Structures are given as C-alpha cells and as structure tokens.
Amino acid sequence: AQPNPSPTTPPLTLELRGDAGGKRFDGIGVVNGGGATSVLLKDYPEPQRQQILDLLYKPKFGASVSTLLVEIPGDGNSTQGSMPSHMHTRQDLNYSRGYTWWVLREAKKRNPALSLDATAWSAPGWVGGGNFWSQDAAGYYVKWLQGLRTVYRLELDAIGCRNEKGKSYDFAKQLRQTLNTNGFAGVKLHAFDNWDNTKFDFVRDMRTDESLRQSIDIISAHVLYDGSPAPPEVQALATEWGKPIWNTEDHVYKKGFDCLISIVECFNRNFIDHGATKCVNWYDIGGVYPIEPYAEDPVAVVARWPWSGHYQVREALWGYAHYGQFSAVGWQYLRGGSAALPGGGSVVTLKSPGKDYSLIIETKKARAPQQLRLQLQGALSTKELCVWRSTEQEQFVQQAGIKPVNGIVTLTLEPNAVYSLSTTRGQQKGTFAAIPAPTAFPLPYYETFEQYTNPQQWGYLPRYTADIIDAFELTDRPDKKGRCLRQVVPESTISWAPDWRPYSILGEDSWQDYEVSAELYLNPGDAGGVMGRVNHVGTGYGIIPKGYYLQLADDGRCSLVVVRGKQEKKALIGDAEQQALIRAQNDASEGGEKVLGTVQLSAIGPQQWHRLKLRFEGTTITGLVDDKP
Ligand code: 147
C-alpha cells in the first residue's frame, strides 16, 4: 500500500553481503562541556535528574548515544562558562570538584559499553607557565585520568590534545609518551581537533614524521558536515595506516524536525563523504541560563529549570535515537551498504559482529518518493526488518516490519523522513509522564551557604550559580565564622574563550525592577561587586557580560559601571574573505565598560565584609554600600 515512486527517480539497489567487511563503527554521540553545559542539570530534583540522563544515555530508550566526549575542566571559560579544575595550582589536587565526574559516572552506569573520550578546552595558568603545549599539560591530563581511575573506576577510550587551538607535534609525542609511562597505554590519542580548512594538514607530515605517526592513533577534526572536507588523500592515508578518522565535534544548529533529520544527515555524510567512523555533536543537554550562548538550538534536552523540575525533550533527541538504538560501538560499516540516494538523501548500513544489521536512512533533500532495494547475501540475518520512522508530523514511530522475500527487500522512501531498519529488537520511544510545569526562579532568593554542610558532596558548587569565568567554590569564610562562596582561581587561566574577569551568574533576565546584594570580602589589591540586569554573558568570542556593575575596590573606590560586550558574530559562514570581515567587525565593535559614577568611600579596607547592593527602579539605578546609597 505504499505510493508509487516518481518515475523520474531511479531506484537504488544495495547489495549487502554479510562477509563484505568494512570499517569499524566507533560510535555516534554527543559532547558534554565545551562550555559549562550541565551546570543547572546537576541541580535538578529527582526523579527528573535521572530521567534526563536516561533520555540521553540509557540504551534502547532515548537518544541512546554510543559515545560521549567530555571537556576536562580547566577553570577557564570554554564558551558558556567555566568548570573547576582538579588542580587550581601545581600543588593542588582534588577529585571532587564540579560535576563532570558525575556526568561520566551516570552515563557509564546506564551504558557500560559507552565509549568515553575527553579533552581540555582551558587549563589553569600554572600549566606550562601559560603555554598549554607543555609537559605540564601532559602531566595534568594524567592526573585527571588517575582520578577517573582510582576514585570513579572509569577508563577513557580516547583523549585529545586540546580543543581547537592549533597543533603541536611535540605535545602529541609528549602526551603519548606520558600516557604510556603512567599506565594509560590503552587510551588512544586523537589529534588535532581543529575546524578551519587547514585542519587535516598535519596528516601529510605524519608520512615523514614517524614518531608523530606512532603517537597519533586517530586522525580527528571538527565540523565536517557543512565544513571543510577530509580530502581523499587524507582518507587514503588513514586507510593505509589503519587509523580511523573521527569527527570529534560537529554542529547541527537547527530547530525542530529539521534538527532531527539534519543530525542523521550529519552522521551519514560524515561517513559517506569523509570516512569518519565516529561523530559527536556539540552538545547534549542544555543545562545553562538563556543569557548564555547556544542555550537551546543544538541540544537534545533543555534542562534549565532545576527549581521546578521542568525540562523539554526536543525533536533532536530522536535523531540520535535513529542511530543509537540501532547500532553499537564495534559494529562495522558494511562495505557496499552506504551511499547517497539518487533522489536525495543518504543511507548507511551497519552490521553487528553477528548477523544483525541496521540501515539508517534520511531523505532530507528528496523531493519525491523513491525506491530502495536490498539484495541480501551470505551471513546476514534473514529475519524480518523492524522499521522506525520520523517525519515532520511524528517522530520515532514503529511502522509495519518488512520480511525479505528470496533475499530481497524493497521499500519506498518518502521525502523529508528518517528511517531505521533493523534485524535487532527492543527499540522504544522512551518517555516520562507528568513532567512538572515550569516555574519562575524562586524569589526572594537568600543564600548563606550554611545548608551545604558537606561542600564536597556538592562538588563545592552551590545550587543555581553558573560560573562564567574562573571558579567560585563553597568554602569556609576567611574569618571561620561559617561558609562563603569564594573565587578560588589564583591567576589568569589559559582560557579557551577571550575572557573578562571572574564572575558567576544566577537568576532571570526577565527581572526588571529588583534588588540584588551580597556581602563581599576583598583580599588586598582586589576589587569586586554585584551586577544586575545582565541580559547576556557574551560568547566564545569574548565572554563579557552586558549589564550594570557596582564595583568596590579594597581602597574604598566605588563605581557604578555599565558593561557592554562586543559584537560576537560567528565567523563560520561564508568564504575566507567573508569570515575575515566578520572577525574584523567583531574586533572593531564598540563594547567595554563605561563608568557612570565613582565615589571614594572612607573606612573601607581589605579583609573586611561589606554589603554591596544594586537597586533597579525603572530608569533609576542606585548602588548602596553597607546600606548607604
Ligand atoms: C566550537 C567549540 O568547540 C564549542 O565549545 C562551542 O564553542 C561551539 C560553538 O559553536 O564551537 O568551536 C568552534 C568555533 C568556531 C567554529 C567551529 C567550532 N567555526 O567557525 O567553524
């Protein structure tokens, strides 16, 4: 009862031979981090917090991704925010900070076969004396891996050199060596994780530099889908050396069903066009405030209402499911089973180590129905194929199965749809009933931090604050009279994004007339304060907030400042000339700080507590120090 394919679209026949062999499938999945992307997720009540993790990581339930790449926290900003390092200083070591350990453990608990990968975006300033490519950085990575192993009983499958900051052949060799001599020979090294059009240039040097070739196990780059390609020559060398090509960060900045189908297209084309056998999209769960960049568009679940337990599952999640519930790391891209569809779209065939196989098909660019024929031969299951489909109207819905007849399978593919066909079973569209309704941020908000009796249990981070630059941790007050939140990063970090000064945010940008205050303690030479009416924190191109800032220095100088971030348009679109133009505009755009008023206060000094308050009433803004305007 399927409609006749348009006579103008030629049908495609795939000959699937069970013994044809093919490249190993290393997984599809997501990035967590590259921005403090789970900062509000960690604050969710149960059972919602478990549900959100189930939706991403539980096998045959939701996205069911097979691989996860996390950011190794480094104190510095890495797009939306910053995450606390395990080593704020060279002597320091603490494996309980932050929430990345927890994300890794929860994900792996749900799926022990989940393949884990990690790399740093930022790093503390002591690393290499501010130069990331150093023996310090290799040692810093090993320390993190030791924590992962000894405290959390987890092992990485692979590690990168650094996210999108060029390349260093010496560092790749140093890191490989340092991993080997510290008991991490089994962790594969990928390089160099850049997105620009020179991102594969290093592969040519691997031909002549033998120790580089021995050090880099996996050739990796970012943004292949709609970005610059993996040249055929690179693909040929990778095949010759038996080294995989991985896409260690792609982007699908789309909405709704378009995002779902584009994710499948991205994964399919990464293999078909670039030979990439693993692909992770940035990023998994949107646990960030909406005034942070990329709060919504790329994510599978929006989870930024921890005070209510509300969360939103986006269509994108089912794009991952079309792969994740039909394949596993260690399967293979069956030779002859992957192709562009003549009428628009693409198909990839994955085969299990046994006889099972799955096809993942998208027809995003098709304009009419088209036919697909499969001819099955040798060592392939002859079982009925289950069929799951997503369209604009309904996502991830099981259709009637198709039984091969004399080794032949025929089906008609409608345009703008995603299909998964498989001899495996057990897929489901996992959902949870009774997701709480969203509520506003709870006001009045008052926090003394005394409720965090065991700060370590909280990763040293209170609920609802989102560090944007550096790390603000729960700790004892300097006068030992209780707890406080303290900025604990002692020097400038090797920030991934150009940064401003340490700050953390909380609340809602819809607030207009309100008061915000904090008791502030300054070390000698310091200045700090409170901000309000902050309506953006900037992006990876300059993480400067937009808002009003009441600042107090330890010598009693007090200023009310309006802080305006620069223009930060993304320079991804267009040719090199257009990209350069966007960058120049960003650099030239007006921004920075304008002082609205300054006063010199007496009886203010370092190592004292003072209350700073900002009051917003229409067009009047009042700063108060110790309750005096
Ligand atoms: C990536 C980062 O790795 C992520 O942390 C996040 O910032 C993401 C946001 O788009 O971008 O870095 C890129 C920056 C620019 C491009 C690609 C990746 N680009 O212009 O192609």
XYZ file of C-alpha atoms and ligand atoms in Angstrom:
650
model
C 0.000 0.000 0.000
C 2.961 2.288 -0.456
C 2.680 5.097 -3.029
C 4.393 4.514 -6.343
C 7.755 6.169 -6.554
C 8.030 9.008 -9.005
C 9.046 7.534 -12.356
C 11.777 10.175 -12.659
C 13.669 8.960 -9.564
C 15.834 5.935 -10.297
C 15.637 3.247 -7.597
C 18.797 2.371 -5.682
C 19.818 -1.229 -5.193
C 22.310 -2.090 -2.459
C 23.977 -5.483 -2.478
C 24.558 -6.382 1.148
C 26.991 -9.239 1.670
C 27.434 -10.349 5.247
C 31.106 -11.142 4.658
C 31.918 -7.940 2.772
C 33.790 -6.440 5.725
C 34.054 -2.715 6.344
C 35.403 -0.057 8.633
C 34.808 -0.372 12.370
C 31.978 1.813 13.696
C 33.305 3.786 16.678
C 30.008 5.348 17.704
C 27.786 8.381 17.428
C 27.089 10.694 20.274
C 27.467 13.992 21.971
C 29.850 16.407 23.614
C 29.284 17.374 27.236
C 31.066 20.597 28.131
C 32.913 22.900 25.807
C 31.075 25.305 27.973
C 29.789 24.515 31.451
C 26.789 22.883 29.824
C 25.495 20.790 32.756
C 25.704 23.404 35.490
C 21.930 23.604 36.009
C 21.332 19.921 35.245
C 23.265 18.953 38.371
C 20.783 20.948 40.478
C 17.676 19.090 39.303
C 15.460 17.316 41.797
C 14.915 13.570 41.487
C 13.398 11.805 39.672
C 13.729 14.380 36.875
C 17.512 14.435 37.029
C 17.649 10.667 36.494
C 15.037 10.899 33.736
C 17.037 13.447 31.745
C 20.139 11.277 31.954
C 18.081 8.227 30.938
C 16.815 10.100 27.881
C 20.355 10.673 26.677
C 22.335 7.684 27.856
C 20.126 4.677 28.601
C 20.358 2.053 25.832
C 17.250 1.497 23.706
C 15.298 4.197 25.442
C 16.006 7.681 24.063
C 18.989 9.106 22.210
C 20.904 6.065 23.468
C 24.199 7.507 22.243
C 27.134 5.126 21.966
C 29.906 7.627 22.666
C 30.454 10.686 24.844
C 33.188 13.299 24.709
C 33.582 15.453 27.822
C 35.568 18.580 28.472
C 38.321 18.126 31.037
C 37.556 21.066 33.331
C 40.260 23.733 33.450
C 38.968 26.716 35.470
C 38.775 28.882 32.338
C 35.850 29.755 30.162
C 35.109 27.364 27.337
C 32.016 29.019 25.725
C 29.058 29.164 28.099
C 31.011 29.034 31.298
C 33.865 27.538 33.232
C 34.243 24.383 35.317
C 36.567 23.904 38.287
C 39.873 22.167 37.688
C 41.226 19.242 39.716
C 44.431 21.319 40.085
C 43.902 25.038 40.640
C 47.642 25.225 41.368
C 50.574 22.936 40.711
C 50.480 21.584 44.277
C 46.713 21.304 44.477
C 44.776 18.084 43.767
C 41.090 17.430 44.352
C 38.952 14.888 42.511
C 35.639 16.028 43.973
C 35.192 19.367 42.258
C 32.449 20.116 39.810
C 30.092 17.747 38.059
C 31.927 16.247 35.080
C 32.908 13.199 37.145
C 29.250 12.747 37.990
C 28.102 13.067 34.348
C 30.662 10.472 33.288
C 29.689 8.087 36.036
C 25.942 8.418 35.446
C 26.320 7.974 31.701
C 28.553 4.936 32.043
C 26.333 3.420 34.738
C 23.460 3.429 32.264
C 25.531 2.031 29.431
C 28.720 0.172 30.385
C 29.558 -0.082 26.668
C 29.544 3.708 26.271
C 32.820 4.801 24.716
C 34.424 7.731 26.558
C 36.587 10.477 25.162
C 37.852 13.757 26.648
C 39.994 16.790 26.026
C 40.709 20.193 27.565
C 39.398 23.493 26.304
C 41.000 25.650 29.031
C 43.632 24.988 31.693
C 44.878 26.663 34.876
C 47.504 29.358 34.357
C 50.310 27.393 36.011
C 50.209 24.807 33.208
C 53.266 25.431 31.042
C 53.583 28.889 32.566
C 50.568 29.901 30.465
C 51.581 27.936 27.344
C 49.328 24.926 27.042
C 51.634 22.826 24.828
C 53.909 21.599 27.589
C 54.932 18.640 29.697
C 52.808 20.244 32.430
C 49.701 19.736 30.300
C 50.582 16.075 29.686
C 51.053 15.597 33.427
C 47.863 17.496 34.137
C 45.936 15.101 31.875
C 47.474 12.059 33.544
C 46.488 13.387 36.978
C 42.909 13.737 35.773
C 42.970 10.190 34.366
C 44.300 8.897 37.680
C 41.351 10.468 39.477
C 38.968 8.979 36.970
C 40.511 5.546 37.501
C 41.103 5.475 41.237
C 38.099 7.419 42.523
C 35.458 6.780 39.856
C 36.657 3.437 38.403
C 36.358 4.737 34.878
C 38.676 4.464 31.902
C 38.780 6.650 28.827
C 38.845 5.035 25.411
C 40.476 8.081 23.861
C 41.834 11.535 24.652
C 42.538 14.623 22.555
C 45.446 17.072 22.697
C 43.398 20.244 23.069
C 40.166 21.609 21.675
C 40.545 23.869 18.621
C 43.773 25.649 19.472
C 46.055 24.662 16.641
C 48.563 21.844 16.850
C 51.842 20.834 18.418
C 53.653 17.760 17.156
C 55.932 17.823 20.176
C 52.961 17.824 22.504
C 51.271 14.881 20.766
C 54.504 12.882 21.186
C 54.957 14.031 24.788
C 51.396 13.174 25.706
C 51.579 9.717 24.092
C 54.794 9.024 25.982
C 53.425 10.341 29.291
C 50.272 8.253 28.943
C 52.341 5.138 28.191
C 54.702 5.528 31.114
C 51.848 6.142 33.567
C 49.744 3.091 32.819
C 47.470 4.646 30.220
C 48.876 2.966 27.099
C 45.363 1.750 26.341
C 43.975 5.268 25.945
C 44.042 6.158 22.244
C 45.297 9.601 21.275
C 43.459 11.693 18.699
C 44.690 14.874 17.054
C 44.315 17.774 16.408
C 40.641 18.699 16.754
C 40.531 21.894 14.701
C 37.723 23.137 12.451
C 39.367 25.515 9.955
C 40.306 24.479 6.425
C 43.878 23.557 7.386
C 42.608 21.068 9.962
C 43.942 17.986 8.122
C 47.308 19.467 7.048
C 49.188 17.630 9.787
C 48.307 14.286 8.189
C 50.812 14.941 5.386
C 53.538 15.435 7.973
C 52.658 12.088 9.528
C 54.036 10.452 6.357
C 57.572 11.604 7.099
C 57.493 12.078 10.868
C 57.447 8.532 12.102
C 57.185 9.283 15.808
C 54.257 11.611 15.100
C 52.609 8.814 13.144
C 53.191 6.423 16.020
C 51.841 8.886 18.567
C 48.571 9.783 16.867
C 46.232 6.792 16.889
C 43.251 8.615 15.411
C 43.041 11.443 12.899
C 40.478 13.863 14.251
C 38.895 17.135 13.234
C 35.774 19.204 13.795
C 32.913 20.446 11.651
C 32.935 18.181 8.602
C 29.204 18.442 7.948
C 28.850 21.753 6.073
C 32.500 22.494 6.883
C 35.767 21.869 5.066
C 36.160 18.244 3.954
C 38.507 15.399 4.759
C 40.445 15.298 1.448
C 40.519 11.933 -0.397
C 44.296 11.868 0.105
C 43.834 12.066 3.893
C 41.227 9.324 3.778
C 43.574 7.136 1.717
C 46.470 7.645 4.150
C 44.242 6.893 7.125
C 43.139 3.650 5.470
C 46.731 2.752 4.564
C 47.876 3.243 8.159
C 44.811 1.564 9.619
C 43.984 4.710 11.574
C 40.385 5.852 11.929
C 39.150 9.345 11.124
C 36.947 10.807 13.842
C 34.799 13.870 13.899
C 35.330 14.988 17.489
C 32.822 17.837 17.272
C 30.193 18.625 14.711
C 27.345 21.132 14.946
C 23.736 20.950 13.848
C 22.245 24.344 14.647
C 18.680 23.664 13.570
C 15.264 23.593 15.150
C 12.506 21.004 15.487
C 12.292 18.155 13.000
C 14.842 19.895 10.791
C 17.364 19.371 13.585
C 16.399 15.684 13.909
C 16.819 14.900 10.208
C 19.944 17.060 9.946
C 21.599 15.116 12.770
C 21.044 11.874 10.857
C 22.252 13.521 7.648
C 25.316 14.773 9.541
C 26.192 11.302 10.854
C 25.544 9.622 7.491
C 27.559 12.158 5.487
C 30.409 12.133 7.977
C 30.994 8.536 6.981
C 29.983 8.653 3.315
C 31.837 11.855 2.366
C 34.672 11.984 4.910
C 35.258 8.417 6.030
C 34.681 9.438 9.663
C 33.797 6.396 11.760
C 32.841 8.312 14.904
C 30.972 11.564 15.194
C 29.910 13.562 18.245
C 27.697 16.623 18.131
C 28.065 19.623 20.390
C 26.245 19.330 22.833
C 23.963 17.013 24.850
C 21.792 18.731 27.484
C 21.087 22.457 27.732
C 21.647 22.999 31.453
C 22.550 26.686 31.093
C 20.761 30.021 31.561
C 19.198 31.503 28.414
C 21.508 34.555 28.612
C 24.373 32.154 27.951
C 25.217 31.415 24.298
C 23.804 28.358 22.487
C 21.371 27.721 25.342
C 18.933 25.818 23.161
C 19.445 25.221 19.483
C 21.889 22.358 19.374
C 20.592 20.352 22.363
C 18.524 17.161 22.749
C 17.028 18.145 26.114
C 16.666 21.652 27.553
C 17.161 21.416 31.322
C 17.441 24.891 32.781
C 14.588 24.917 35.312
C 16.075 22.949 38.232
C 13.913 24.797 40.795
C 10.765 23.369 39.140
C 11.980 20.068 37.667
C 10.612 21.097 34.278
C 12.553 20.020 31.168
C 11.930 19.867 27.433
C 12.700 16.966 25.144
C 13.453 18.293 21.674
C 12.914 16.509 18.366
C 16.701 16.360 18.019
C 16.804 13.580 20.614
C 15.076 11.191 18.207
C 17.655 11.916 15.532
C 20.269 10.336 17.808
C 17.827 7.502 18.587
C 17.656 6.528 14.907
C 21.346 5.607 15.203
C 21.784 4.975 18.911
C 19.029 2.382 19.282
C 20.115 0.502 16.156
C 23.883 0.131 16.480
C 26.746 -0.294 18.926
C 30.440 0.557 19.020
C 32.358 -2.290 17.427
C 29.855 -2.911 14.616
C 31.041 -2.217 11.089
C 30.035 -0.011 8.200
C 29.189 -2.881 5.896
C 31.041 -2.397 2.616
C 28.621 -1.576 -0.183
C 25.881 -0.550 2.230
C 26.371 3.183 2.377
C 25.570 5.667 -0.360
C 23.954 8.897 -1.385
C 20.396 8.283 -2.570
C 19.824 9.224 -6.213
C 16.614 11.073 -5.373
C 18.192 12.960 -2.452
C 19.277 11.755 0.969
C 21.608 9.049 2.196
C 21.796 5.539 3.601
C 24.306 3.869 5.913
C 24.388 0.145 6.712
C 25.887 -1.064 9.975
C 26.464 -4.727 10.776
C 26.916 -6.371 14.171
C 29.732 -8.854 14.847
C 26.981 -11.491 14.463
C 24.429 -11.474 11.663
C 22.340 -8.495 12.641
C 22.326 -5.342 10.590
C 20.647 -1.946 10.552
C 20.136 0.691 7.889
C 19.857 4.362 8.786
C 18.289 6.417 6.040
C 17.407 10.098 5.631
C 15.701 11.774 2.689
C 16.144 15.400 3.697
C 16.958 16.636 0.206
C 14.494 14.382 -1.655
C 11.524 15.992 -3.367
C 9.593 12.849 -4.276
C 9.221 9.270 -3.048
C 11.984 6.924 -4.159
C 12.591 3.220 -4.001
C 15.346 1.368 -2.179
C 16.097 -2.307 -2.883
C 18.323 -4.524 -0.798
C 19.814 -7.765 -2.053
C 20.947 -9.811 0.925
C 23.698 -12.372 0.612
C 25.612 -14.615 2.963
C 25.998 -14.390 6.746
C 23.242 -11.831 7.228
C 20.159 -12.420 9.322
C 17.098 -13.248 7.259
C 14.798 -12.017 9.991
C 12.066 -9.507 9.379
C 13.325 -5.935 9.485
C 11.667 -3.670 12.007
C 11.047 -0.184 10.639
C 11.070 3.031 12.673
C 10.299 6.348 11.028
C 10.361 10.062 11.815
C 8.599 12.751 9.849
C 7.678 16.363 10.442
C 4.360 15.084 11.892
C 5.542 12.283 14.181
C 8.925 11.208 15.460
C 10.369 7.780 16.107
C 7.285 5.696 15.392
C 7.394 1.995 14.583
C 5.938 1.017 11.191
C 4.984 -2.368 9.771
C 8.002 -4.677 9.505
C 9.390 -5.932 6.198
C 10.235 -9.582 5.648
C 12.881 -10.265 2.994
C 11.491 -12.349 0.128
C 14.145 -14.505 -1.523
C 16.789 -12.246 -0.036
C 15.185 -9.132 -1.481
C 13.843 -6.170 0.497
C 12.013 -3.362 -1.236
C 10.709 -0.197 0.292
C 9.541 3.206 -0.766
C 11.081 6.156 0.996
C 9.050 9.298 1.302
C 10.880 12.629 1.123
C 11.943 14.506 4.261
C 11.839 11.455 6.515
C 14.219 9.356 8.587
C 14.082 5.547 8.647
C 15.877 2.961 10.718
C 15.558 -0.633 9.542
C 16.964 -3.435 11.646
C 17.004 -7.108 12.470
C 17.581 -6.089 16.108
C 14.684 -5.584 18.509
C 13.836 -3.786 21.720
C 13.725 -0.188 20.455
C 11.301 2.135 22.196
C 10.293 5.767 22.338
C 11.120 6.336 25.989
C 9.044 8.960 27.753
C 8.176 10.015 31.278
C 4.732 11.034 32.433
C 3.997 14.108 34.498
C 6.973 16.353 33.797
C 6.459 19.305 36.186
C 5.367 22.640 34.710
C 7.997 25.378 34.546
C 8.045 27.933 37.327
C 9.969 31.186 37.706
C 13.237 31.345 39.600
C 12.246 31.317 43.294
C 12.175 34.816 44.791
C 13.103 36.135 47.218
C 16.366 34.259 46.930
C 18.590 34.287 50.005
C 21.686 32.151 50.459
C 24.133 31.910 53.350
C 25.714 28.636 52.126
C 25.315 27.157 55.597
C 22.985 24.476 54.161
C 25.939 22.864 52.365
C 27.233 21.057 55.408
C 29.411 18.814 53.260
C 30.566 21.017 50.334
C 32.481 18.142 48.742
C 29.213 16.323 48.192
C 28.115 19.280 46.071
C 31.301 19.410 44.027
C 31.906 22.618 46.030
C 29.275 24.392 43.917
C 26.017 25.732 45.349
C 22.731 25.338 43.513
C 21.857 27.750 40.695
C 25.082 29.719 40.346
C 26.689 29.337 36.939
C 30.350 30.290 36.832
C 31.174 32.080 33.592
C 34.839 32.816 34.220
C 37.009 31.006 36.806
C 35.599 29.043 39.745
C 33.502 30.101 42.743
C 33.542 27.371 45.369
C 31.859 26.655 48.680
C 34.421 27.063 51.411
C 34.895 28.289 54.968
C 34.846 32.031 55.493
C 38.324 33.521 55.958
C 37.221 34.540 59.483
C 35.972 30.955 60.065
C 32.521 32.245 61.051
C 30.648 29.972 58.665
C 30.670 29.367 54.943
C 31.016 31.530 51.881
C 31.396 31.288 48.156
C 34.942 32.111 47.133
C 36.681 32.758 43.838
C 39.474 30.203 44.100
C 41.460 30.554 40.877
C 44.669 32.378 41.838
C 45.905 33.597 38.451
C 44.676 34.098 34.894
C 43.782 30.822 33.271
C 44.624 29.580 29.809
C 41.085 30.440 28.873
C 39.587 28.917 25.724
C 37.496 31.999 25.017
C 38.891 35.520 25.394
C 37.819 36.389 28.915
C 36.979 39.341 31.140
C 37.212 38.935 34.925
C 35.947 36.193 37.231
C 32.175 36.134 37.533
C 29.246 33.858 38.228
C 25.564 34.395 37.410
C 22.184 33.387 38.772
C 18.534 34.363 38.202
C 16.424 35.522 35.268
C 16.928 38.143 32.602
C 13.203 38.973 32.676
C 13.629 40.692 36.059
C 13.435 44.459 35.685
C 12.863 46.216 38.994
C 14.562 44.409 41.830
C 17.379 44.480 44.351
C 20.451 42.301 44.432
C 23.029 42.325 47.196
C 25.964 40.363 48.540
C 28.297 40.523 51.477
C 31.724 40.924 49.950
C 35.197 40.257 51.346
C 38.185 41.520 49.384
C 41.762 40.388 49.536
C 44.435 43.098 49.390
C 44.531 44.687 45.945
C 41.214 43.202 44.869
C 38.005 44.699 43.587
C 34.648 43.029 43.185
C 30.951 43.554 43.404
C 27.457 42.743 42.229
C 25.846 43.005 38.809
C 22.240 43.258 37.746
C 20.029 43.482 34.683
C 22.559 41.254 32.975
C 20.987 40.237 29.688
C 23.858 38.358 28.059
C 27.191 36.891 29.052
C 28.851 37.055 25.644
C 30.047 34.097 23.593
C 33.137 32.105 22.835
C 34.432 35.228 21.060
C 34.566 37.348 24.198
C 32.852 36.395 27.379
C 31.983 39.922 28.559
C 28.577 40.414 30.185
C 26.076 43.083 29.285
C 24.668 44.681 32.425
C 25.237 47.059 35.349
C 28.052 46.558 37.799
C 28.546 48.050 41.262
C 32.218 47.655 41.968
C 34.132 48.211 45.180
C 37.920 48.219 45.447
C 39.748 47.445 48.680
C 40.841 51.116 48.918
C 37.228 52.306 49.054
C 36.799 53.419 45.448
C 33.285 52.541 44.431
C 31.928 52.767 40.880
C 28.714 52.130 39.047
C 29.637 50.802 35.619
C 27.677 49.794 32.550
C 29.373 46.826 30.932
C 28.671 46.135 27.267
C 30.044 43.123 25.490
C 31.453 43.382 21.974
C 29.765 42.113 18.832
C 30.451 38.414 18.637
C 29.132 37.102 15.346
C 30.201 33.617 14.452
C 32.754 33.537 11.659
C 31.715 30.133 10.364
C 29.570 31.175 7.413
C 30.918 32.150 4.008
C 34.296 32.098 2.300
C 37.616 33.135 3.851
C 37.103 36.773 2.871
C 33.648 36.960 4.464
C 34.925 35.223 7.566
C 37.780 37.714 7.900
C 35.263 40.550 7.539
C 33.097 39.189 10.347
C 36.147 38.830 12.573
C 37.241 42.394 11.832
C 33.731 43.659 12.633
C 33.808 41.761 15.906
C 37.150 43.294 16.810
C 36.073 46.808 15.853
C 32.667 46.712 17.517
C 32.069 49.060 20.395
C 32.000 47.430 23.761
C 33.743 47.510 27.052
C 32.915 49.460 30.159
C 31.558 52.919 30.826
C 31.762 54.339 34.333
C 28.504 56.092 35.242
C 29.734 57.403 38.581
C 32.506 56.954 41.154
C 32.791 57.830 44.811
C 35.637 57.494 47.287
C 34.407 55.827 50.487
C 36.236 56.013 53.754
C 36.574 53.219 56.305
C 36.861 50.542 53.629
C 39.805 48.197 53.505
C 40.805 44.674 52.565
C 39.782 41.657 54.644
C 36.526 43.195 55.800
C 32.944 42.292 54.998
C 30.862 44.938 53.236
C 27.373 44.703 51.827
C 27.020 45.789 48.189
C 23.549 46.317 46.791
C 22.119 47.343 43.432
C 18.548 48.623 43.260
C 16.728 48.910 39.943
C 13.597 51.082 39.720
C 12.662 51.997 36.142
C 15.397 54.272 34.836
C 16.910 54.836 38.275
C 19.760 52.642 39.417
C 21.071 53.002 42.940
C 24.209 51.485 44.352
C 24.419 51.016 48.103
C 27.419 50.124 50.218
C 26.617 48.953 53.719
C 23.044 50.149 53.094
C 24.120 53.758 52.339
C 23.292 54.986 48.807
C 33.177 25.140 18.981
C 33.608 24.835 20.410
O 34.456 23.738 20.491
C 32.436 24.652 21.344
O 32.900 24.646 22.677
C 31.433 25.751 21.131
O 32.040 26.985 21.414
C 30.978 25.756 19.699
C 30.010 26.884 19.424
O 29.720 26.997 18.058
O 32.077 25.965 18.848
O 34.193 25.855 18.366
C 34.029 26.296 17.081
C 34.156 27.630 16.800
C 34.019 28.084 15.509
C 33.765 27.192 14.503
C 33.652 25.852 14.778
C 33.788 25.399 16.076
N 33.639 27.654 13.206
O 33.585 28.898 12.963
O 33.523 26.818 12.270
